[in-house]
PDB file of N, CA and C in Angstrom:
ATOM      1  N   MET A  12      -9.948  21.013 -14.121  1.00 69.00           N
ATOM      2  CA  MET A  12      -9.360  22.070 -14.896  1.00 69.00           C
ATOM      3  C   MET A  12     -10.165  23.349 -14.653  1.00 69.00           C
ATOM      4  N   ILE A  13      -9.456  24.454 -14.517  1.00 82.00           N
ATOM      5  CA  ILE A  13     -10.104  25.730 -14.238  1.00 82.00           C
ATOM      6  C   ILE A  13      -9.945  26.660 -15.447  1.00 82.00           C
ATOM      7  N   ALA A  14     -11.049  27.237 -15.880  1.00 82.00           N
ATOM      8  CA  ALA A  14     -11.018  28.199 -16.978  1.00 82.00           C
ATOM      9  C   ALA A  14     -10.534  29.538 -16.432  1.00 82.00           C
ATOM     10  N   ARG A  15      -9.435  30.050 -16.980  1.00 91.00           N
ATOM     11  CA  ARG A  15      -8.853  31.282 -16.455  1.00 91.00           C
ATOM     12  C   ARG A  15      -8.588  32.355 -17.499  1.00 91.00           C
ATOM     13  N   LEU A  16      -8.624  31.989 -18.769  1.00 95.00           N
ATOM     14  CA  LEU A  16      -8.293  32.947 -19.815  1.00 95.00           C
ATOM     15  C   LEU A  16      -9.546  33.708 -20.251  1.00 95.00           C
ATOM     16  N   PRO A  17      -9.559  35.043 -20.084  1.00 96.00           N
ATOM     17  CA  PRO A  17     -10.733  35.805 -20.521  1.00 96.00           C
ATOM     18  C   PRO A  17     -10.696  36.070 -22.029  1.00 96.00           C
ATOM     19  N   VAL A  18     -11.815  35.815 -22.683  1.00 97.00           N
ATOM     20  CA  VAL A  18     -11.998  36.163 -24.095  1.00 97.00           C
ATOM     21  C   VAL A  18     -13.357  36.834 -24.221  1.00 97.00           C
ATOM     22  N   GLY A  19     -13.571  37.518 -25.310  1.00 97.00           N
ATOM     23  CA  GLY A  19     -14.862  38.148 -25.559  1.00 97.00           C
ATOM     24  C   GLY A  19     -15.649  37.335 -26.572  1.00 97.00           C
ATOM     25  N   VAL A  20     -16.940  37.155 -26.334  1.00 97.00           N
ATOM     26  CA  VAL A  20     -17.810  36.468 -27.285  1.00 97.00           C
ATOM     27  C   VAL A  20     -18.840  37.473 -27.789  1.00 97.00           C
ATOM     28  N   ARG A  21     -18.887  37.629 -29.102  1.00 97.00           N
ATOM     29  CA  ARG A  21     -19.857  38.528 -29.748  1.00 97.00           C
ATOM     30  C   ARG A  21     -20.919  37.664 -30.407  1.00 97.00           C
ATOM     31  N   ARG A  22     -22.131  37.699 -29.887  1.00 96.00           N
ATOM     32  CA  ARG A  22     -23.248  36.900 -30.399  1.00 96.00           C
ATOM     33  C   ARG A  22     -23.821  37.520 -31.670  1.00 96.00           C
ATOM     34  N   PHE A  23     -24.095  36.666 -32.651  1.00 95.00           N
ATOM     35  CA  PHE A  23     -24.707  37.098 -33.900  1.00 95.00           C
ATOM     36  C   PHE A  23     -26.181  37.395 -33.663  1.00 95.00           C
ATOM     37  N   VAL A  24     -26.676  38.476 -34.287  1.00 94.00           N
ATOM     38  CA  VAL A  24     -28.079  38.860 -34.183  1.00 94.00           C
ATOM     39  C   VAL A  24     -28.691  38.787 -35.581  1.00 94.00           C
ATOM     40  N   ALA A  25     -29.679  37.932 -35.756  1.00 89.00           N
ATOM     41  CA  ALA A  25     -30.339  37.776 -37.054  1.00 89.00           C
ATOM     42  C   ALA A  25     -31.488  38.768 -37.184  1.00 89.00           C
ATOM     43  N   GLY A  26     -31.824  39.108 -38.429  1.00 86.00           N
ATOM     44  CA  GLY A  26     -33.012  39.918 -38.690  1.00 86.00           C
ATOM     45  C   GLY A  26     -32.839  41.410 -38.603  1.00 86.00           C
ATOM     46  N   VAL A  27     -31.618  41.908 -38.452  1.00 89.00           N
ATOM     47  CA  VAL A  27     -31.404  43.354 -38.417  1.00 89.00           C
ATOM     48  C   VAL A  27     -31.358  43.859 -39.857  1.00 89.00           C
ATOM     49  N   THR A  28     -32.091  44.922 -40.130  1.00 89.00           N
ATOM     50  CA  THR A  28     -32.140  45.462 -41.491  1.00 89.00           C
ATOM     51  C   THR A  28     -31.638  46.896 -41.529  1.00 89.00           C
ATOM     52  N   ASP A  29     -31.177  47.288 -42.715  1.00 90.00           N
ATOM     53  CA  ASP A  29     -30.732  48.675 -42.904  1.00 90.00           C
ATOM     54  C   ASP A  29     -31.920  49.534 -43.337  1.00 90.00           C
ATOM     55  N   ALA A  30     -31.655  50.781 -43.691  1.00 91.00           N
ATOM     56  CA  ALA A  30     -32.719  51.726 -44.060  1.00 91.00           C
ATOM     57  C   ALA A  30     -33.480  51.312 -45.313  1.00 91.00           C
ATOM     58  N   HIS A  31     -32.886  50.416 -46.104  1.00 94.00           N
ATOM     59  CA  HIS A  31     -33.525  49.961 -47.340  1.00 94.00           C
ATOM     60  C   HIS A  31     -34.216  48.608 -47.172  1.00 94.00           C
ATOM     61  N   GLY A  32     -34.249  48.090 -45.943  1.00 89.00           N
ATOM     62  CA  GLY A  32     -34.890  46.809 -45.683  1.00 89.00           C
ATOM     63  C   GLY A  32     -34.017  45.608 -45.962  1.00 89.00           C
ATOM     64  N   ASN A  33     -32.731  45.823 -46.261  1.00 92.00           N
ATOM     65  CA  ASN A  33     -31.803  44.716 -46.508  1.00 92.00           C
ATOM     66  C   ASN A  33     -31.264  44.178 -45.192  1.00 92.00           C
ATOM     67  N   GLU A  34     -31.216  42.872 -45.064  1.00 89.00           N
ATOM     68  CA  GLU A  34     -30.659  42.279 -43.850  1.00 89.00           C
ATOM     69  C   GLU A  34     -29.158  42.506 -43.814  1.00 89.00           C
ATOM     70  N   VAL A  35     -28.672  42.970 -42.668  1.00 91.00           N
ATOM     71  CA  VAL A  35     -27.240  43.226 -42.496  1.00 91.00           C
ATOM     72  C   VAL A  35     -26.719  42.396 -41.325  1.00 91.00           C
ATOM     73  N   PRO A  36     -25.546  41.789 -41.485  1.00 91.00           N
ATOM     74  CA  PRO A  36     -24.987  41.012 -40.369  1.00 91.00           C
ATOM     75  C   PRO A  36     -24.670  41.933 -39.202  1.00 91.00           C
ATOM     76  N   THR A  37     -25.076  41.518 -38.009  1.00 93.00           N
ATOM     77  CA  THR A  37     -24.883  42.340 -36.814  1.00 93.00           C
ATOM     78  C   THR A  37     -24.466  41.444 -35.649  1.00 93.00           C
ATOM     79  N   TRP A  38     -23.537  41.951 -34.840  1.00 95.00           N
ATOM     80  CA  TRP A  38     -23.078  41.231 -33.657  1.00 95.00           C
ATOM     81  C   TRP A  38     -23.206  42.137 -32.440  1.00 95.00           C
ATOM     82  N   LEU A  39     -23.556  41.545 -31.315  1.00 96.00           N
ATOM     83  CA  LEU A  39     -23.633  42.285 -30.051  1.00 96.00           C
ATOM     84  C   LEU A  39     -22.227  42.625 -29.578  1.00 96.00           C
ATOM     85  N   PRO A  40     -22.086  43.592 -28.680  1.00 97.00           N
ATOM     86  CA  PRO A  40     -20.771  43.869 -28.090  1.00 97.00           C
ATOM     87  C   PRO A  40     -20.246  42.617 -27.372  1.00 97.00           C
ATOM     88  N   PRO A  41     -18.924  42.495 -27.262  1.00 97.00           N
ATOM     89  CA  PRO A  41     -18.369  41.294 -26.634  1.00 97.00           C
ATOM     90  C   PRO A  41     -18.724  41.176 -25.152  1.00 97.00           C
ATOM     91  N   VAL A  42     -19.008  39.935 -24.752  1.00 97.00           N
ATOM     92  CA  VAL A  42     -19.236  39.596 -23.349  1.00 97.00           C
ATOM     93  C   VAL A  42     -18.059  38.737 -22.912  1.00 97.00           C
ATOM     94  N   GLU A  43     -17.415  39.108 -21.812  1.00 97.00           N
ATOM     95  CA  GLU A  43     -16.247  38.362 -21.354  1.00 97.00           C
ATOM     96  C   GLU A  43     -16.651  37.018 -20.761  1.00 97.00           C
ATOM     97  N   VAL A  44     -15.975  35.960 -21.198  1.00 95.00           N
ATOM     98  CA  VAL A  44     -16.147  34.619 -20.648  1.00 95.00           C
ATOM     99  C   VAL A  44     -14.760  34.040 -20.387  1.00 95.00           C
ATOM    100  N   LEU A  45     -14.705  33.071 -19.498  1.00 95.00           N
ATOM    101  CA  LEU A  45     -13.435  32.423 -19.187  1.00 95.00           C
ATOM    102  C   LEU A  45     -13.343  31.083 -19.908  1.00 95.00           C
ATOM    103  N   VAL A  46     -12.185  30.825 -20.514  1.00 95.00           N
ATOM    104  CA  VAL A  46     -11.940  29.576 -21.237  1.00 95.00           C
ATOM    105  C   VAL A  46     -10.648  28.949 -20.711  1.00 95.00           C
ATOM    106  N   TYR A  47     -10.390  27.707 -21.129  1.00 94.00           N
ATOM    107  CA  TYR A  47      -9.168  27.017 -20.702  1.00 94.00           C
ATOM    108  C   TYR A  47      -7.930  27.561 -21.411  1.00 94.00           C
ATOM    109  N   GLY A  48      -8.063  27.858 -22.703  1.00 93.00           N
ATOM    110  CA  GLY A  48      -6.911  28.339 -23.447  1.00 93.00           C
ATOM    111  C   GLY A  48      -7.236  28.596 -24.895  1.00 93.00           C
ATOM    112  N   ALA A  49      -6.296  29.239 -25.573  1.00 94.00           N
ATOM    113  CA  ALA A  49      -6.418  29.526 -26.997  1.00 94.00           C
ATOM    114  C   ALA A  49      -5.016  29.463 -27.582  1.00 94.00           C
ATOM    115  N   TYR A  50      -4.916  28.892 -28.777  1.00 93.00           N
ATOM    116  CA  TYR A  50      -3.602  28.789 -29.401  1.00 93.00           C
ATOM    117  C   TYR A  50      -3.742  28.740 -30.921  1.00 93.00           C
ATOM    118  N   PRO A  51      -2.700  29.201 -31.635  1.00 92.00           N
ATOM    119  CA  PRO A  51      -2.743  29.154 -33.090  1.00 92.00           C
ATOM    120  C   PRO A  51      -2.538  27.731 -33.593  1.00 92.00           C
ATOM    121  N   ARG A  52      -3.292  27.365 -34.644  1.00 88.00           N
ATOM    122  CA  ARG A  52      -3.136  26.053 -35.285  1.00 88.00           C
ATOM    123  C   ARG A  52      -2.315  26.182 -36.557  1.00 88.00           C
ATOM    124  N   THR A  53      -2.786  27.002 -37.503  1.00 78.00           N
ATOM    125  CA  THR A  53      -2.075  27.181 -38.767  1.00 78.00           C
ATOM    126  C   THR A  53      -2.250  28.604 -39.256  1.00 78.00           C
ATOM    127  N   THR A  54      -1.373  28.975 -40.166  1.00 70.00           N
ATOM    128  CA  THR A  54      -1.473  30.262 -40.843  1.00 70.00           C
ATOM    129  C   THR A  54      -1.214  30.014 -42.316  1.00 70.00           C
ATOM    130  N   SER A  55      -2.096  30.494 -43.170  1.00 67.00           N
ATOM    131  CA  SER A  55      -1.843  30.386 -44.601  1.00 67.00           C
ATOM    132  C   SER A  55      -1.111  31.639 -45.051  1.00 67.00           C
ATOM    133  N   GLU A  56      -0.125  31.449 -45.881  1.00 65.00           N
ATOM    134  CA  GLU A  56       0.670  32.566 -46.376  1.00 65.00           C
ATOM    135  C   GLU A  56      -0.068  33.284 -47.500  1.00 65.00           C
ATOM    136  N   PRO A  57       0.174  34.570 -47.647  1.00 58.00           N
ATOM    137  CA  PRO A  57      -0.450  35.291 -48.753  1.00 58.00           C
ATOM    138  C   PRO A  57      -0.007  34.722 -50.102  1.00 58.00           C
ATOM    139  N   LEU A  58      -0.913  34.712 -51.066  1.00 60.00           N
ATOM    140  CA  LEU A  58      -0.586  34.278 -52.410  1.00 60.00           C
ATOM    141  C   LEU A  58       0.093  35.420 -53.165  1.00 60.00           C
ATOM    142  N   ALA A  59       0.748  35.092 -54.272  1.00 63.00           N
ATOM    143  CA  ALA A  59       1.489  36.096 -55.030  1.00 63.00           C
ATOM    144  C   ALA A  59       0.585  37.231 -55.515  1.00 63.00           C
ATOM    145  N   ASP A  60      -0.646  36.906 -55.885  1.00 65.00           N
ATOM    146  CA  ASP A  60      -1.532  37.935 -56.427  1.00 65.00           C
ATOM    147  C   ASP A  60      -2.527  38.490 -55.419  1.00 65.00           C
ATOM    148  N   ARG A  61      -2.422  38.053 -54.149  1.00 66.00           N
ATOM    149  CA  ARG A  61      -3.359  38.531 -53.119  1.00 66.00           C
ATOM    150  C   ARG A  61      -2.616  38.797 -51.822  1.00 66.00           C
ATOM    151  N   ASP A  62      -2.905  39.915 -51.214  1.00 70.00           N
ATOM    152  CA  ASP A  62      -2.290  40.263 -49.928  1.00 70.00           C
ATOM    153  C   ASP A  62      -3.248  39.847 -48.819  1.00 70.00           C
ATOM    154  N   GLU A  63      -3.354  38.544 -48.591  1.00 73.00           N
ATOM    155  CA  GLU A  63      -4.314  38.025 -47.624  1.00 73.00           C
ATOM    156  C   GLU A  63      -3.732  36.803 -46.930  1.00 73.00           C
ATOM    157  N   ALA A  64      -3.933  36.708 -45.653  1.00 78.00           N
ATOM    158  CA  ALA A  64      -3.494  35.541 -44.890  1.00 78.00           C
ATOM    159  C   ALA A  64      -4.639  35.101 -43.980  1.00 78.00           C
ATOM    160  N   CYS A  65      -4.773  33.796 -43.773  1.00 85.00           N
ATOM    161  CA  CYS A  65      -5.785  33.249 -42.869  1.00 85.00           C
ATOM    162  C   CYS A  65      -5.101  32.690 -41.634  1.00 85.00           C
ATOM    163  N   LEU A  66      -5.581  33.110 -40.482  1.00 89.00           N
ATOM    164  CA  LEU A  66      -5.086  32.600 -39.212  1.00 89.00           C
ATOM    165  C   LEU A  66      -6.118  31.638 -38.656  1.00 89.00           C
ATOM    166  N   HIS A  67      -5.694  30.457 -38.269  1.00 92.00           N
ATOM    167  CA  HIS A  67      -6.598  29.457 -37.695  1.00 92.00           C
ATOM    168  C   HIS A  67      -6.158  29.188 -36.255  1.00 92.00           C
ATOM    169  N   TRP A  68      -7.097  29.326 -35.334  1.00 94.00           N
ATOM    170  CA  TRP A  68      -6.822  29.118 -33.915  1.00 94.00           C
ATOM    171  C   TRP A  68      -7.781  28.081 -33.344  1.00 94.00           C
ATOM    172  N   SER A  69      -7.408  27.531 -32.196  1.00 95.00           N
ATOM    173  CA  SER A  69      -8.295  26.665 -31.417  1.00 95.00           C
ATOM    174  C   SER A  69      -8.582  27.337 -30.090  1.00 95.00           C
ATOM    175  N   LEU A  70      -9.821  27.207 -29.654  1.00 95.00           N
ATOM    176  CA  LEU A  70     -10.260  27.736 -28.372  1.00 95.00           C
ATOM    177  C   LEU A  70     -10.720  26.550 -27.538  1.00 95.00           C
ATOM    178  N   LEU A  71     -10.097  26.325 -26.389  1.00 94.00           N
ATOM    179  CA  LEU A  71     -10.445  25.211 -25.506  1.00 94.00           C
ATOM    180  C   LEU A  71     -11.377  25.734 -24.423  1.00 94.00           C
ATOM    181  N   VAL A  72     -12.587  25.148 -24.354  1.00 93.00           N
ATOM    182  CA  VAL A  72     -13.632  25.702 -23.497  1.00 93.00           C
ATOM    183  C   VAL A  72     -14.255  24.619 -22.624  1.00 93.00           C
ATOM    184  N   PRO A  73     -14.875  25.002 -21.500  1.00 90.00           N
ATOM    185  CA  PRO A  73     -15.606  24.032 -20.677  1.00 90.00           C
ATOM    186  C   PRO A  73     -16.778  23.435 -21.445  1.00 90.00           C
ATOM    187  N   ALA A  74     -17.227  22.275 -21.012  1.00 85.00           N
ATOM    188  CA  ALA A  74     -18.336  21.579 -21.674  1.00 85.00           C
ATOM    189  C   ALA A  74     -19.612  22.409 -21.683  1.00 85.00           C
ATOM    190  N   SER A  75     -19.786  23.288 -20.715  1.00 87.00           N
ATOM    191  CA  SER A  75     -20.995  24.108 -20.631  1.00 87.00           C
ATOM    192  C   SER A  75     -20.974  25.319 -21.569  1.00 87.00           C
ATOM    193  N   PHE A  76     -19.860  25.573 -22.217  1.00 90.00           N
ATOM    194  CA  PHE A  76     -19.706  26.726 -23.110  1.00 90.00           C
ATOM    195  C   PHE A  76     -20.582  26.558 -24.343  1.00 90.00           C
ATOM    196  N   VAL A  77     -21.395  27.566 -24.649  1.00 91.00           N
ATOM    197  CA  VAL A  77     -22.289  27.519 -25.815  1.00 91.00           C
ATOM    198  C   VAL A  77     -21.878  28.630 -26.769  1.00 91.00           C
ATOM    199  N   ILE A  78     -21.702  28.260 -28.036  1.00 94.00           N
ATOM    200  CA  ILE A  78     -21.354  29.254 -29.045  1.00 94.00           C
ATOM    201  C   ILE A  78     -22.010  28.862 -30.360  1.00 94.00           C
ATOM    202  N   GLY A  79     -22.480  29.860 -31.100  1.00 93.00           N
ATOM    203  CA  GLY A  79     -23.120  29.620 -32.382  1.00 93.00           C
ATOM    204  C   GLY A  79     -22.125  29.683 -33.533  1.00 93.00           C
ATOM    205  N   SER A  80     -22.488  29.097 -34.637  1.00 92.00           N
ATOM    206  CA  SER A  80     -21.591  29.045 -35.792  1.00 92.00           C
ATOM    207  C   SER A  80     -21.365  30.412 -36.441  1.00 92.00           C
ATOM    208  N   ARG A  81     -22.191  31.393 -36.123  1.00 94.00           N
ATOM    209  CA  ARG A  81     -22.015  32.740 -36.681  1.00 94.00           C
ATOM    210  C   ARG A  81     -21.515  33.739 -35.642  1.00 94.00           C
ATOM    211  N   ASP A  82     -21.271  33.268 -34.416  1.00 96.00           N
ATOM    212  CA  ASP A  82     -20.730  34.143 -33.379  1.00 96.00           C
ATOM    213  C   ASP A  82     -19.261  34.450 -33.668  1.00 96.00           C
ATOM    214  N   ARG A  83     -18.728  35.397 -32.939  1.00 97.00           N
ATOM    215  CA  ARG A  83     -17.319  35.764 -33.074  1.00 97.00           C
ATOM    216  C   ARG A  83     -16.656  35.765 -31.708  1.00 97.00           C
ATOM    217  N   VAL A  84     -15.326  35.577 -31.707  1.00 97.00           N
ATOM    218  CA  VAL A  84     -14.550  35.533 -30.476  1.00 97.00           C
ATOM    219  C   VAL A  84     -13.432  36.563 -30.569  1.00 97.00           C
ATOM    220  N   VAL A  85     -13.276  37.347 -29.505  1.00 97.00           N
ATOM    221  CA  VAL A  85     -12.220  38.355 -29.439  1.00 97.00           C
ATOM    222  C   VAL A  85     -11.146  37.849 -28.481  1.00 97.00           C
ATOM    223  N   ILE A  86      -9.929  37.700 -29.012  1.00 96.00           N
ATOM    224  CA  ILE A  86      -8.778  37.283 -28.212  1.00 96.00           C
ATOM    225  C   ILE A  86      -7.751  38.398 -28.319  1.00 96.00           C
ATOM    226  N   GLY A  87      -7.501  39.075 -27.217  1.00 93.00           N
ATOM    227  CA  GLY A  87      -6.617  40.235 -27.259  1.00 93.00           C
ATOM    228  C   GLY A  87      -7.245  41.308 -28.128  1.00 93.00           C
ATOM    229  N   GLU A  88      -6.534  41.741 -29.150  1.00 92.00           N
ATOM    230  CA  GLU A  88      -7.028  42.775 -30.065  1.00 92.00           C
ATOM    231  C   GLU A  88      -7.607  42.179 -31.345  1.00 92.00           C
ATOM    232  N   ARG A  89      -7.593  40.850 -31.478  1.00 94.00           N
ATOM    233  CA  ARG A  89      -8.042  40.213 -32.717  1.00 94.00           C
ATOM    234  C   ARG A  89      -9.420  39.586 -32.571  1.00 94.00           C
ATOM    235  N   GLU A  90     -10.210  39.725 -33.632  1.00 96.00           N
ATOM    236  CA  GLU A  90     -11.547  39.124 -33.650  1.00 96.00           C
ATOM    237  C   GLU A  90     -11.549  37.967 -34.655  1.00 96.00           C
ATOM    238  N   PHE A  91     -12.096  36.831 -34.229  1.00 97.00           N
ATOM    239  CA  PHE A  91     -12.123  35.614 -35.030  1.00 97.00           C
ATOM    240  C   PHE A  91     -13.559  35.185 -35.292  1.00 97.00           C
ATOM    241  N   GLU A  92     -13.774  34.545 -36.431  1.00 96.00           N
ATOM    242  CA  GLU A  92     -15.055  33.917 -36.746  1.00 96.00           C
ATOM    243  C   GLU A  92     -15.013  32.473 -36.260  1.00 96.00           C
ATOM    244  N   VAL A  93     -16.154  31.966 -35.809  1.00 96.00           N
ATOM    245  CA  VAL A  93     -16.251  30.547 -35.456  1.00 96.00           C
ATOM    246  C   VAL A  93     -16.270  29.760 -36.763  1.00 96.00           C
ATOM    247  N   GLU A  94     -15.499  28.690 -36.803  1.00 94.00           N
ATOM    248  CA  GLU A  94     -15.371  27.880 -38.015  1.00 94.00           C
ATOM    249  C   GLU A  94     -15.939  26.479 -37.751  1.00 94.00           C
ATOM    250  N   GLY A  95     -17.148  26.227 -38.245  1.00 91.00           N
ATOM    251  CA  GLY A  95     -17.774  24.917 -38.067  1.00 91.00           C
ATOM    252  C   GLY A  95     -18.366  24.730 -36.685  1.00 91.00           C
ATOM    253  N   ASP A  96     -18.710  23.472 -36.377  1.00 90.00           N
ATOM    254  CA  ASP A  96     -19.273  23.125 -35.072  1.00 90.00           C
ATOM    255  C   ASP A  96     -18.171  22.789 -34.087  1.00 90.00           C
ATOM    256  N   PRO A  97     -18.369  23.079 -32.787  1.00 90.00           N
ATOM    257  CA  PRO A  97     -17.370  22.718 -31.782  1.00 90.00           C
ATOM    258  C   PRO A  97     -17.146  21.203 -31.732  1.00 90.00           C
ATOM    259  N   LEU A  98     -15.918  20.814 -31.399  1.00 89.00           N
ATOM    260  CA  LEU A  98     -15.574  19.405 -31.226  1.00 89.00           C
ATOM    261  C   LEU A  98     -15.844  19.031 -29.776  1.00 89.00           C
ATOM    262  N   ASP A  99     -16.671  18.033 -29.565  1.00 87.00           N
ATOM    263  CA  ASP A  99     -17.132  17.641 -28.227  1.00 87.00           C
ATOM    264  C   ASP A  99     -16.279  16.492 -27.687  1.00 87.00           C
ATOM    265  N   TYR A 100     -15.525  16.755 -26.612  1.00 84.00           N
ATOM    266  CA  TYR A 100     -14.687  15.736 -25.986  1.00 84.00           C
ATOM    267  C   TYR A 100     -15.243  15.288 -24.637  1.00 84.00           C
ATOM    268  N   THR A 101     -16.558  15.356 -24.469  1.00 82.00           N
ATOM    269  CA  THR A 101     -17.160  15.038 -23.168  1.00 82.00           C
ATOM    270  C   THR A 101     -17.751  13.636 -23.108  1.00 82.00           C
ATOM    271  N   ARG A 102     -17.620  12.856 -24.152  1.00 81.00           N
ATOM    272  CA  ARG A 102     -18.264  11.537 -24.174  1.00 81.00           C
ATOM    273  C   ARG A 102     -17.262  10.397 -24.251  1.00 81.00           C
ATOM    274  N   GLY A 103     -16.129  10.561 -23.602  1.00 75.00           N
ATOM    275  CA  GLY A 103     -15.101   9.520 -23.617  1.00 75.00           C
ATOM    276  C   GLY A 103     -15.529   8.284 -22.838  1.00 75.00           C
ATOM    277  N   PRO A 104     -14.867   7.165 -23.068  1.00 75.00           N
ATOM    278  CA  PRO A 104     -15.271   5.907 -22.445  1.00 75.00           C
ATOM    279  C   PRO A 104     -14.962   5.822 -20.948  1.00 75.00           C
ATOM    280  N   PHE A 105     -14.173   6.725 -20.417  1.00 71.00           N
ATOM    281  CA  PHE A 105     -13.755   6.619 -19.023  1.00 71.00           C
ATOM    282  C   PHE A 105     -14.356   7.689 -18.123  1.00 71.00           C
ATOM    283  N   GLY A 106     -15.398   8.375 -18.600  1.00 67.00           N
ATOM    284  CA  GLY A 106     -16.079   9.361 -17.780  1.00 67.00           C
ATOM    285  C   GLY A 106     -15.336  10.674 -17.634  1.00 67.00           C
ATOM    286  N   TRP A 107     -14.348  10.898 -18.471  1.00 66.00           N
ATOM    287  CA  TRP A 107     -13.564  12.116 -18.401  1.00 66.00           C
ATOM    288  C   TRP A 107     -14.182  13.168 -19.301  1.00 66.00           C
ATOM    289  N   ALA A 108     -14.710  14.237 -18.738  1.00 68.00           N
ATOM    290  CA  ALA A 108     -15.374  15.292 -19.501  1.00 68.00           C
ATOM    291  C   ALA A 108     -14.401  16.455 -19.693  1.00 68.00           C
ATOM    292  N   ALA A 109     -13.593  16.383 -20.725  1.00 75.00           N
ATOM    293  CA  ALA A 109     -12.540  17.372 -20.951  1.00 75.00           C
ATOM    294  C   ALA A 109     -13.086  18.729 -21.363  1.00 75.00           C
ATOM    295  N   GLY A 110     -14.154  18.761 -22.108  1.00 85.00           N
ATOM    296  CA  GLY A 110     -14.681  20.019 -22.603  1.00 85.00           C
ATOM    297  C   GLY A 110     -14.820  19.964 -24.105  1.00 85.00           C
ATOM    298  N   THR A 111     -14.749  21.122 -24.747  1.00 91.00           N
ATOM    299  CA  THR A 111     -14.887  21.170 -26.194  1.00 91.00           C
ATOM    300  C   THR A 111     -13.802  22.069 -26.780  1.00 91.00           C
ATOM    301  N   GLU A 112     -13.603  21.901 -28.080  1.00 93.00           N
ATOM    302  CA  GLU A 112     -12.647  22.713 -28.818  1.00 93.00           C
ATOM    303  C   GLU A 112     -13.404  23.430 -29.924  1.00 93.00           C
ATOM    304  N   VAL A 113     -13.184  24.725 -30.029  1.00 96.00           N
ATOM    305  CA  VAL A 113     -13.845  25.539 -31.041  1.00 96.00           C
ATOM    306  C   VAL A 113     -12.778  26.024 -32.010  1.00 96.00           C
ATOM    307  N   TYR A 114     -12.983  25.745 -33.293  1.00 96.00           N
ATOM    308  CA  TYR A 114     -12.066  26.236 -34.315  1.00 96.00           C
ATOM    309  C   TYR A 114     -12.434  27.672 -34.671  1.00 96.00           C
ATOM    310  N   LEU A 115     -11.413  28.516 -34.794  1.00 96.00           N
ATOM    311  CA  LEU A 115     -11.596  29.919 -35.114  1.00 96.00           C
ATOM    312  C   LEU A 115     -10.782  30.279 -36.353  1.00 96.00           C
ATOM    313  N   LYS A 116     -11.256  31.292 -37.073  1.00 95.00           N
ATOM    314  CA  LYS A 116     -10.571  31.732 -38.290  1.00 95.00           C
ATOM    315  C   LYS A 116     -10.592  33.255 -38.380  1.00 95.00           C
ATOM    316  N   ARG A 117      -9.471  33.804 -38.824  1.00 92.00           N
ATOM    317  CA  ARG A 117      -9.381  35.248 -39.048  1.00 92.00           C
ATOM    318  C   ARG A 117      -8.662  35.474 -40.374  1.00 92.00           C
ATOM    319  N   THR A 118      -9.247  36.289 -41.226  1.00 87.00           N
ATOM    320  CA  THR A 118      -8.618  36.637 -42.491  1.00 87.00           C
ATOM    321  C   THR A 118      -8.096  38.048 -42.403  1.00 87.00           C
ATOM    322  N   GLU A 119      -6.817  38.211 -42.729  1.00 81.00           N
ATOM    323  CA  GLU A 119      -6.186  39.524 -42.684  1.00 81.00           C
ATOM    324  C   GLU A 119      -5.679  39.897 -44.064  1.00 81.00           C
ATOM    325  N   GLY A 120      -5.804  41.164 -44.410  1.00 72.00           N
ATOM    326  CA  GLY A 120      -5.262  41.647 -45.686  1.00 72.00           C
ATOM    327  C   GLY A 120      -6.303  41.864 -46.737  1.00 72.00           C
TER     328      GLY A 120
END
């Protein structure tokens, strides 16, 4: 399988502080990497009292792909948070190293 889909990965940087010494979440600019594919899994509908929807996607990546739980992924114009640990499909009983699946989440609204 050949990774052909370009996505951006924004690495989380710990320890960055503002002018008052408070730690602020910071991410590096996106670095383009090639993955096998990306597709939507589910979408939660906005609730009656909240104008918010959650988009859940899967990112299919080579086994060598490394991503942290606080990193972000840019697909097209949308930026997603990594949700949990990647699912590792490289230890099957027949020597087939498919790669890994990374769950992504985006909240809109």
